[in-house]
Amino acid sequence: MEKRLGLISILITEKSCIDRVNGILSIYADMIMGRQGIPFHDRGIFLISIAIEGHTDRISALTGKLGRLQGVEAKSVLTKLSVKH
């Protein structure tokens, strides 16, 4: 099965979700190539962008689990090119 490269953008509007988001991300740590977080403490908003490489079904599962959390929005963008290993 081929892997794809892409990005996941996560927008957190409820601070109480941060531990659950980090817990989900740790489960999928093998796919995460890089991560950047930008907190806007004064607005109560937290942005996380993740560079990811993995199979589309696992990337979709990760994005779906994140997006089902109350106060969290997650979107993924994947390359059309596949990565062969």
PDB file of N, CA and C in Angstrom:
ATOM      1  N   MET A   1       0.843  -1.184   0.000  1.00  0.00           N
ATOM      2  CA  MET A   1       0.000   0.000   0.000  1.00  0.00           C
ATOM      3  C   MET A   1       0.886   1.246   0.000  1.00  0.00           C
ATOM      4  N   GLU A   2       0.460   2.250  -0.730  1.00  0.00           N
ATOM      5  CA  GLU A   2       1.249   3.470  -0.858  1.00  0.00           C
ATOM      6  C   GLU A   2       0.880   4.484   0.214  1.00  0.00           C
ATOM      7  N   LYS A   3       1.859   5.305   0.547  1.00  0.00           N
ATOM      8  CA  LYS A   3       1.651   6.361   1.530  1.00  0.00           C
ATOM      9  C   LYS A   3       1.493   7.694   0.819  1.00  0.00           C
ATOM     10  N   ARG A   4       0.883   8.641   1.521  1.00  0.00           N
ATOM     11  CA  ARG A   4       0.708   9.983   0.992  1.00  0.00           C
ATOM     12  C   ARG A   4       1.290  10.994   1.968  1.00  0.00           C
ATOM     13  N   LEU A   5       1.743  12.113   1.438  1.00  0.00           N
ATOM     14  CA  LEU A   5       2.214  13.233   2.246  1.00  0.00           C
ATOM     15  C   LEU A   5       1.117  14.279   2.318  1.00  0.00           C
ATOM     16  N   GLY A   6       1.053  14.986   3.423  1.00  0.00           N
ATOM     17  CA  GLY A   6       0.042  16.021   3.529  1.00  0.00           C
ATOM     18  C   GLY A   6       0.163  16.828   4.801  1.00  0.00           C
ATOM     19  N   LEU A   7      -0.870  17.607   5.045  1.00  0.00           N
ATOM     20  CA  LEU A   7      -0.952  18.464   6.225  1.00  0.00           C
ATOM     21  C   LEU A   7      -2.297  18.259   6.902  1.00  0.00           C
ATOM     22  N   ILE A   8      -2.298  18.374   8.218  1.00  0.00           N
ATOM     23  CA  ILE A   8      -3.539  18.425   8.984  1.00  0.00           C
ATOM     24  C   ILE A   8      -3.533  19.732   9.756  1.00  0.00           C
ATOM     25  N   SER A   9      -4.617  20.489   9.618  1.00  0.00           N
ATOM     26  CA  SER A   9      -4.785  21.727  10.379  1.00  0.00           C
ATOM     27  C   SER A   9      -5.812  21.465  11.467  1.00  0.00           C
ATOM     28  N   ILE A  10      -5.465  21.867  12.685  1.00  0.00           N
ATOM     29  CA  ILE A  10      -6.339  21.647  13.834  1.00  0.00           C
ATOM     30  C   ILE A  10      -6.593  22.996  14.490  1.00  0.00           C
ATOM     31  N   LEU A  11      -7.860  23.308  14.709  1.00  0.00           N
ATOM     32  CA  LEU A  11      -8.272  24.532  15.378  1.00  0.00           C
ATOM     33  C   LEU A  11      -9.004  24.126  16.652  1.00  0.00           C
ATOM     34  N   ILE A  12      -8.485  24.553  17.788  1.00  0.00           N
ATOM     35  CA  ILE A  12      -9.066  24.204  19.082  1.00  0.00           C
ATOM     36  C   ILE A  12      -9.650  25.477  19.704  1.00  0.00           C
ATOM     37  N   THR A  13     -10.938  25.423  20.039  1.00  0.00           N
ATOM     38  CA  THR A  13     -11.594  26.578  20.645  1.00  0.00           C
ATOM     39  C   THR A  13     -11.989  26.331  22.099  1.00  0.00           C
ATOM     40  N   GLU A  14     -11.759  25.128  22.585  1.00  0.00           N
ATOM     41  CA  GLU A  14     -12.032  24.799  23.984  1.00  0.00           C
ATOM     42  C   GLU A  14     -10.767  24.222  24.611  1.00  0.00           C
ATOM     43  N   LYS A  15     -10.179  24.970  25.518  1.00  0.00           N
ATOM     44  CA  LYS A  15      -8.913  24.582  26.131  1.00  0.00           C
ATOM     45  C   LYS A  15      -8.983  23.205  26.792  1.00  0.00           C
ATOM     46  N   SER A  16     -10.146  22.812  27.258  1.00  0.00           N
ATOM     47  CA  SER A  16     -10.298  21.519  27.926  1.00  0.00           C
ATOM     48  C   SER A  16     -10.041  20.337  26.990  1.00  0.00           C
ATOM     49  N   CYS A  17     -10.007  20.568  25.690  1.00  0.00           N
ATOM     50  CA  CYS A  17      -9.788  19.502  24.707  1.00  0.00           C
ATOM     51  C   CYS A  17      -8.315  19.229  24.427  1.00  0.00           C
ATOM     52  N   ILE A  18      -7.438  20.091  24.885  1.00  0.00           N
ATOM     53  CA  ILE A  18      -6.032  19.995  24.500  1.00  0.00           C
ATOM     54  C   ILE A  18      -5.415  18.650  24.893  1.00  0.00           C
ATOM     55  N   ASP A  19      -5.693  18.163  26.091  1.00  0.00           N
ATOM     56  CA  ASP A  19      -5.139  16.876  26.510  1.00  0.00           C
ATOM     57  C   ASP A  19      -5.646  15.733  25.634  1.00  0.00           C
ATOM     58  N   ARG A  20      -6.921  15.778  25.265  1.00  0.00           N
ATOM     59  CA  ARG A  20      -7.470  14.720  24.400  1.00  0.00           C
ATOM     60  C   ARG A  20      -6.861  14.787  23.000  1.00  0.00           C
ATOM     61  N   VAL A  21      -6.663  16.001  22.479  1.00  0.00           N
ATOM     62  CA  VAL A  21      -6.016  16.151  21.171  1.00  0.00           C
ATOM     63  C   VAL A  21      -4.604  15.571  21.220  1.00  0.00           C
ATOM     64  N   ASN A  22      -3.835  15.934  22.237  1.00  0.00           N
ATOM     65  CA  ASN A  22      -2.468  15.410  22.354  1.00  0.00           C
ATOM     66  C   ASN A  22      -2.461  13.894  22.527  1.00  0.00           C
ATOM     67  N   GLY A  23      -3.437  13.349  23.226  1.00  0.00           N
ATOM     68  CA  GLY A  23      -3.532  11.903  23.378  1.00  0.00           C
ATOM     69  C   GLY A  23      -3.765  11.202  22.054  1.00  0.00           C
ATOM     70  N   ILE A  24      -4.661  11.753  21.238  1.00  0.00           N
ATOM     71  CA  ILE A  24      -4.922  11.173  19.914  1.00  0.00           C
ATOM     72  C   ILE A  24      -3.691  11.299  19.032  1.00  0.00           C
ATOM     73  N   LEU A  25      -3.035  12.450  19.056  1.00  0.00           N
ATOM     74  CA  LEU A  25      -1.836  12.642  18.231  1.00  0.00           C
ATOM     75  C   LEU A  25      -0.730  11.665  18.638  1.00  0.00           C
ATOM     76  N   SER A  26      -0.613  11.349  19.910  1.00  0.00           N
ATOM     77  CA  SER A  26       0.437  10.424  20.348  1.00  0.00           C
ATOM     78  C   SER A  26       0.181   9.013  19.825  1.00  0.00           C
ATOM     79  N   ILE A  27      -1.078   8.633  19.643  1.00  0.00           N
ATOM     80  CA  ILE A  27      -1.402   7.320  19.084  1.00  0.00           C
ATOM     81  C   ILE A  27      -0.903   7.213  17.640  1.00  0.00           C
ATOM     82  N   TYR A  28      -0.956   8.315  16.913  1.00  0.00           N
ATOM     83  CA  TYR A  28      -0.563   8.349  15.500  1.00  0.00           C
ATOM     84  C   TYR A  28       0.818   8.977  15.296  1.00  0.00           C
ATOM     85  N   ALA A  29       1.638   8.987  16.325  1.00  0.00           N
ATOM     86  CA  ALA A  29       2.948   9.655  16.275  1.00  0.00           C
ATOM     87  C   ALA A  29       3.851   9.114  15.166  1.00  0.00           C
ATOM     88  N   ASP A  30       3.691   7.857  14.795  1.00  0.00           N
ATOM     89  CA  ASP A  30       4.543   7.273  13.751  1.00  0.00           C
ATOM     90  C   ASP A  30       4.328   7.919  12.393  1.00  0.00           C
ATOM     91  N   MET A  31       3.214   8.603  12.180  1.00  0.00           N
ATOM     92  CA  MET A  31       2.932   9.261  10.903  1.00  0.00           C
ATOM     93  C   MET A  31       3.306  10.738  10.910  1.00  0.00           C
ATOM     94  N   ILE A  32       3.509  11.312  12.083  1.00  0.00           N
ATOM     95  CA  ILE A  32       3.740  12.753  12.192  1.00  0.00           C
ATOM     96  C   ILE A  32       5.209  13.073  11.916  1.00  0.00           C
ATOM     97  N   MET A  33       5.432  13.887  10.885  1.00  0.00           N
ATOM     98  CA  MET A  33       6.787  14.257  10.482  1.00  0.00           C
ATOM     99  C   MET A  33       7.226  15.562  11.153  1.00  0.00           C
ATOM    100  N   GLY A  34       6.265  16.415  11.466  1.00  0.00           N
ATOM    101  CA  GLY A  34       6.556  17.693  12.111  1.00  0.00           C
ATOM    102  C   GLY A  34       5.276  18.301  12.630  1.00  0.00           C
ATOM    103  N   ARG A  35       5.433  19.170  13.621  1.00  0.00           N
ATOM    104  CA  ARG A  35       4.260  19.771  14.262  1.00  0.00           C
ATOM    105  C   ARG A  35       4.594  21.187  14.694  1.00  0.00           C
ATOM    106  N   GLN A  36       3.642  22.094  14.486  1.00  0.00           N
ATOM    107  CA  GLN A  36       3.791  23.476  14.932  1.00  0.00           C
ATOM    108  C   GLN A  36       2.504  23.900  15.615  1.00  0.00           C
ATOM    109  N   GLY A  37       2.632  24.441  16.806  1.00  0.00           N
ATOM    110  CA  GLY A  37       1.478  24.928  17.535  1.00  0.00           C
ATOM    111  C   GLY A  37       1.585  26.420  17.774  1.00  0.00           C
ATOM    112  N   ILE A  38       0.473  27.109  17.598  1.00  0.00           N
ATOM    113  CA  ILE A  38       0.429  28.551  17.821  1.00  0.00           C
ATOM    114  C   ILE A  38      -0.725  28.847  18.765  1.00  0.00           C
ATOM    115  N   PRO A  39      -0.435  29.213  20.013  1.00  0.00           N
ATOM    116  CA  PRO A  39      -1.515  29.539  20.945  1.00  0.00           C
ATOM    117  C   PRO A  39      -1.887  31.020  20.887  1.00  0.00           C
ATOM    118  N   PHE A  40      -3.166  31.285  20.888  1.00  0.00           N
ATOM    119  CA  PHE A  40      -3.691  32.633  21.025  1.00  0.00           C
ATOM    120  C   PHE A  40      -4.420  32.669  22.371  1.00  0.00           C
ATOM    121  N   HIS A  41      -3.645  32.737  23.450  1.00  0.00           N
ATOM    122  CA  HIS A  41      -4.185  32.637  24.800  1.00  0.00           C
ATOM    123  C   HIS A  41      -5.249  33.692  25.087  1.00  0.00           C
ATOM    124  N   ASP A  42      -5.026  34.903  24.606  1.00  0.00           N
ATOM    125  CA  ASP A  42      -5.972  35.983  24.882  1.00  0.00           C
ATOM    126  C   ASP A  42      -7.326  35.770  24.204  1.00  0.00           C
ATOM    127  N   ARG A  43      -7.362  34.933  23.169  1.00  0.00           N
ATOM    128  CA  ARG A  43      -8.611  34.658  22.453  1.00  0.00           C
ATOM    129  C   ARG A  43      -9.167  33.270  22.768  1.00  0.00           C
ATOM    130  N   GLY A  44      -8.377  32.454  23.472  1.00  0.00           N
ATOM    131  CA  GLY A  44      -8.810  31.095  23.774  1.00  0.00           C
ATOM    132  C   GLY A  44      -8.829  30.184  22.567  1.00  0.00           C
ATOM    133  N   ILE A  45      -7.946  30.463  21.610  1.00  0.00           N
ATOM    134  CA  ILE A  45      -7.869  29.676  20.381  1.00  0.00           C
ATOM    135  C   ILE A  45      -6.454  29.131  20.252  1.00  0.00           C
ATOM    136  N   PHE A  46      -6.363  27.881  19.817  1.00  0.00           N
ATOM    137  CA  PHE A  46      -5.066  27.219  19.655  1.00  0.00           C
ATOM    138  C   PHE A  46      -5.032  26.577  18.274  1.00  0.00           C
ATOM    139  N   LEU A  47      -3.991  26.864  17.502  1.00  0.00           N
ATOM    140  CA  LEU A  47      -3.821  26.312  16.163  1.00  0.00           C
ATOM    141  C   LEU A  47      -2.661  25.331  16.162  1.00  0.00           C
ATOM    142  N   ILE A  48      -2.864  24.203  15.515  1.00  0.00           N
ATOM    143  CA  ILE A  48      -1.796  23.211  15.362  1.00  0.00           C
ATOM    144  C   ILE A  48      -1.769  22.806  13.898  1.00  0.00           C
ATOM    145  N   SER A  49      -0.585  22.806  13.298  1.00  0.00           N
ATOM    146  CA  SER A  49      -0.429  22.271  11.949  1.00  0.00           C
ATOM    147  C   SER A  49       0.540  21.102  12.020  1.00  0.00           C
ATOM    148  N   ILE A  50       0.196  20.054  11.290  1.00  0.00           N
ATOM    149  CA  ILE A  50       0.974  18.820  11.343  1.00  0.00           C
ATOM    150  C   ILE A  50       1.331  18.385   9.930  1.00  0.00           C
ATOM    151  N   ALA A  51       2.618  18.126   9.688  1.00  0.00           N
ATOM    152  CA  ALA A  51       3.059  17.492   8.453  1.00  0.00           C
ATOM    153  C   ALA A  51       2.985  15.987   8.687  1.00  0.00           C
ATOM    154  N   ILE A  52       2.374  15.278   7.746  1.00  0.00           N
ATOM    155  CA  ILE A  52       2.066  13.873   7.976  1.00  0.00           C
ATOM    156  C   ILE A  52       2.411  13.025   6.759  1.00  0.00           C
ATOM    157  N   GLU A  53       2.808  11.798   7.012  1.00  0.00           N
ATOM    158  CA  GLU A  53       3.034  10.812   5.951  1.00  0.00           C
ATOM    159  C   GLU A  53       2.435   9.495   6.414  1.00  0.00           C
ATOM    160  N   GLY A  54       1.506   8.974   5.625  1.00  0.00           N
ATOM    161  CA  GLY A  54       0.883   7.718   6.020  1.00  0.00           C
ATOM    162  C   GLY A  54      -0.132   7.245   4.995  1.00  0.00           C
ATOM    163  N   HIS A  55      -0.761   6.134   5.305  1.00  0.00           N
ATOM    164  CA  HIS A  55      -1.808   5.589   4.454  1.00  0.00           C
ATOM    165  C   HIS A  55      -3.073   6.426   4.625  1.00  0.00           C
ATOM    166  N   THR A  56      -3.806   6.609   3.542  1.00  0.00           N
ATOM    167  CA  THR A  56      -4.966   7.491   3.572  1.00  0.00           C
ATOM    168  C   THR A  56      -6.003   7.072   4.604  1.00  0.00           C
ATOM    169  N   ASP A  57      -6.172   5.780   4.819  1.00  0.00           N
ATOM    170  CA  ASP A  57      -7.171   5.347   5.799  1.00  0.00           C
ATOM    171  C   ASP A  57      -6.784   5.748   7.221  1.00  0.00           C
ATOM    172  N   ARG A  58      -5.505   5.688   7.558  1.00  0.00           N
ATOM    173  CA  ARG A  58      -5.056   6.099   8.893  1.00  0.00           C
ATOM    174  C   ARG A  58      -5.098   7.611   9.051  1.00  0.00           C
ATOM    175  N   ILE A  59      -4.750   8.346   7.997  1.00  0.00           N
ATOM    176  CA  ILE A  59      -4.825   9.808   8.060  1.00  0.00           C
ATOM    177  C   ILE A  59      -6.277  10.239   8.245  1.00  0.00           C
ATOM    178  N   SER A  60      -7.189   9.594   7.524  1.00  0.00           N
ATOM    179  CA  SER A  60      -8.609   9.900   7.672  1.00  0.00           C
ATOM    180  C   SER A  60      -9.111   9.557   9.072  1.00  0.00           C
ATOM    181  N   ALA A  61      -8.641   8.438   9.617  1.00  0.00           N
ATOM    182  CA  ALA A  61      -9.040   8.049  10.969  1.00  0.00           C
ATOM    183  C   ALA A  61      -8.571   9.084  11.987  1.00  0.00           C
ATOM    184  N   LEU A  62      -7.342   9.549  11.850  1.00  0.00           N
ATOM    185  CA  LEU A  62      -6.809  10.574  12.752  1.00  0.00           C
ATOM    186  C   LEU A  62      -7.620  11.865  12.648  1.00  0.00           C
ATOM    187  N   THR A  63      -7.835  12.331  11.439  1.00  0.00           N
ATOM    188  CA  THR A  63      -8.589  13.568  11.235  1.00  0.00           C
ATOM    189  C   THR A  63     -10.011  13.430  11.764  1.00  0.00           C
ATOM    190  N   GLY A  64     -10.627  12.284  11.541  1.00  0.00           N
ATOM    191  CA  GLY A  64     -11.983  12.051  12.018  1.00  0.00           C
ATOM    192  C   GLY A  64     -12.083  12.046  13.532  1.00  0.00           C
ATOM    193  N   LYS A  65     -11.141  11.388  14.199  1.00  0.00           N
ATOM    194  CA  LYS A  65     -11.149  11.358  15.668  1.00  0.00           C
ATOM    195  C   LYS A  65     -10.978  12.754  16.245  1.00  0.00           C
ATOM    196  N   LEU A  66     -10.109  13.527  15.651  1.00  0.00           N
ATOM    197  CA  LEU A  66      -9.915  14.897  16.117  1.00  0.00           C
ATOM    198  C   LEU A  66     -11.172  15.741  15.884  1.00  0.00           C
ATOM    199  N   GLY A  67     -11.760  15.628  14.712  1.00  0.00           N
ATOM    200  CA  GLY A  67     -12.918  16.432  14.351  1.00  0.00           C
ATOM    201  C   GLY A  67     -14.168  16.104  15.144  1.00  0.00           C
ATOM    202  N   ARG A  68     -14.228  14.914  15.721  1.00  0.00           N
ATOM    203  CA  ARG A  68     -15.387  14.538  16.530  1.00  0.00           C
ATOM    204  C   ARG A  68     -15.340  15.097  17.944  1.00  0.00           C
ATOM    205  N   LEU A  69     -14.199  15.648  18.340  1.00  0.00           N
ATOM    206  CA  LEU A  69     -14.097  16.248  19.668  1.00  0.00           C
ATOM    207  C   LEU A  69     -14.831  17.588  19.692  1.00  0.00           C
ATOM    208  N   GLN A  70     -15.591  17.815  20.751  1.00  0.00           N
ATOM    209  CA  GLN A  70     -16.279  19.094  20.931  1.00  0.00           C
ATOM    210  C   GLN A  70     -15.247  20.209  21.062  1.00  0.00           C
ATOM    211  N   GLY A  71     -15.373  21.266  20.272  1.00  0.00           N
ATOM    212  CA  GLY A  71     -14.445  22.389  20.346  1.00  0.00           C
ATOM    213  C   GLY A  71     -13.198  22.220  19.505  1.00  0.00           C
ATOM    214  N   VAL A  72     -13.206  21.222  18.593  1.00  0.00           N
ATOM    215  CA  VAL A  72     -12.045  20.966  17.733  1.00  0.00           C
ATOM    216  C   VAL A  72     -12.515  20.839  16.285  1.00  0.00           C
ATOM    217  N   GLU A  73     -11.806  21.502  15.385  1.00  0.00           N
ATOM    218  CA  GLU A  73     -12.017  21.328  13.951  1.00  0.00           C
ATOM    219  C   GLU A  73     -10.714  20.826  13.360  1.00  0.00           C
ATOM    220  N   ALA A  74     -10.792  19.854  12.460  1.00  0.00           N
ATOM    221  CA  ALA A  74      -9.594  19.300  11.832  1.00  0.00           C
ATOM    222  C   ALA A  74      -9.858  19.063  10.352  1.00  0.00           C
ATOM    223  N   LYS A  75      -8.901  19.458   9.538  1.00  0.00           N
ATOM    224  CA  LYS A  75      -8.992  19.276   8.085  1.00  0.00           C
ATOM    225  C   LYS A  75      -7.657  18.768   7.577  1.00  0.00           C
ATOM    226  N   SER A  76      -7.704  17.871   6.605  1.00  0.00           N
ATOM    227  CA  SER A  76      -6.465  17.372   6.030  1.00  0.00           C
ATOM    228  C   SER A  76      -6.409  17.721   4.542  1.00  0.00           C
ATOM    229  N   VAL A  77      -5.182  17.910   4.082  1.00  0.00           N
ATOM    230  CA  VAL A  77      -4.886  18.133   2.670  1.00  0.00           C
ATOM    231  C   VAL A  77      -3.767  17.171   2.320  1.00  0.00           C
ATOM    232  N   LEU A  78      -3.999  16.328   1.310  1.00  0.00           N
ATOM    233  CA  LEU A  78      -2.993  15.335   0.943  1.00  0.00           C
ATOM    234  C   LEU A  78      -2.529  15.556  -0.487  1.00  0.00           C
ATOM    235  N   THR A  79      -1.291  15.191  -0.747  1.00  0.00           N
ATOM    236  CA  THR A  79      -0.760  15.272  -2.105  1.00  0.00           C
ATOM    237  C   THR A  79      -1.454  14.223  -2.962  1.00  0.00           C
ATOM    238  N   LYS A  80      -1.511  14.514  -4.243  1.00  0.00           N
ATOM    239  CA  LYS A  80      -2.063  13.523  -5.179  1.00  0.00           C
ATOM    240  C   LYS A  80      -1.018  12.464  -5.504  1.00  0.00           C
ATOM    241  N   LEU A  81       0.246  12.814  -5.281  1.00  0.00           N
ATOM    242  CA  LEU A  81       1.326  11.874  -5.531  1.00  0.00           C
ATOM    243  C   LEU A  81       1.484  10.929  -4.353  1.00  0.00           C
ATOM    244  N   SER A  82       1.740   9.682  -4.628  1.00  0.00           N
ATOM    245  CA  SER A  82       1.952   8.724  -3.541  1.00  0.00           C
ATOM    246  C   SER A  82       3.446   8.547  -3.316  1.00  0.00           C
ATOM    247  N   VAL A  83       3.787   8.145  -2.109  1.00  0.00           N
ATOM    248  CA  VAL A  83       5.157   7.900  -1.718  1.00  0.00           C
ATOM    249  C   VAL A  83       5.365   6.411  -1.609  1.00  0.00           C
ATOM    250  N   LYS A  84       6.282   5.883  -2.364  1.00  0.00           N
ATOM    251  CA  LYS A  84       6.524   4.438  -2.352  1.00  0.00           C
ATOM    252  C   LYS A  84       7.725   4.140  -1.477  1.00  0.00           C
ATOM    253  N   HIS A  85       7.590   3.139  -0.624  1.00  0.00           N
ATOM    254  CA  HIS A  85       8.698   2.733   0.255  1.00  0.00           C
ATOM    255  C   HIS A  85       9.075   1.326  -0.038  1.00  0.00           C
TER     256      HIS A  85
END
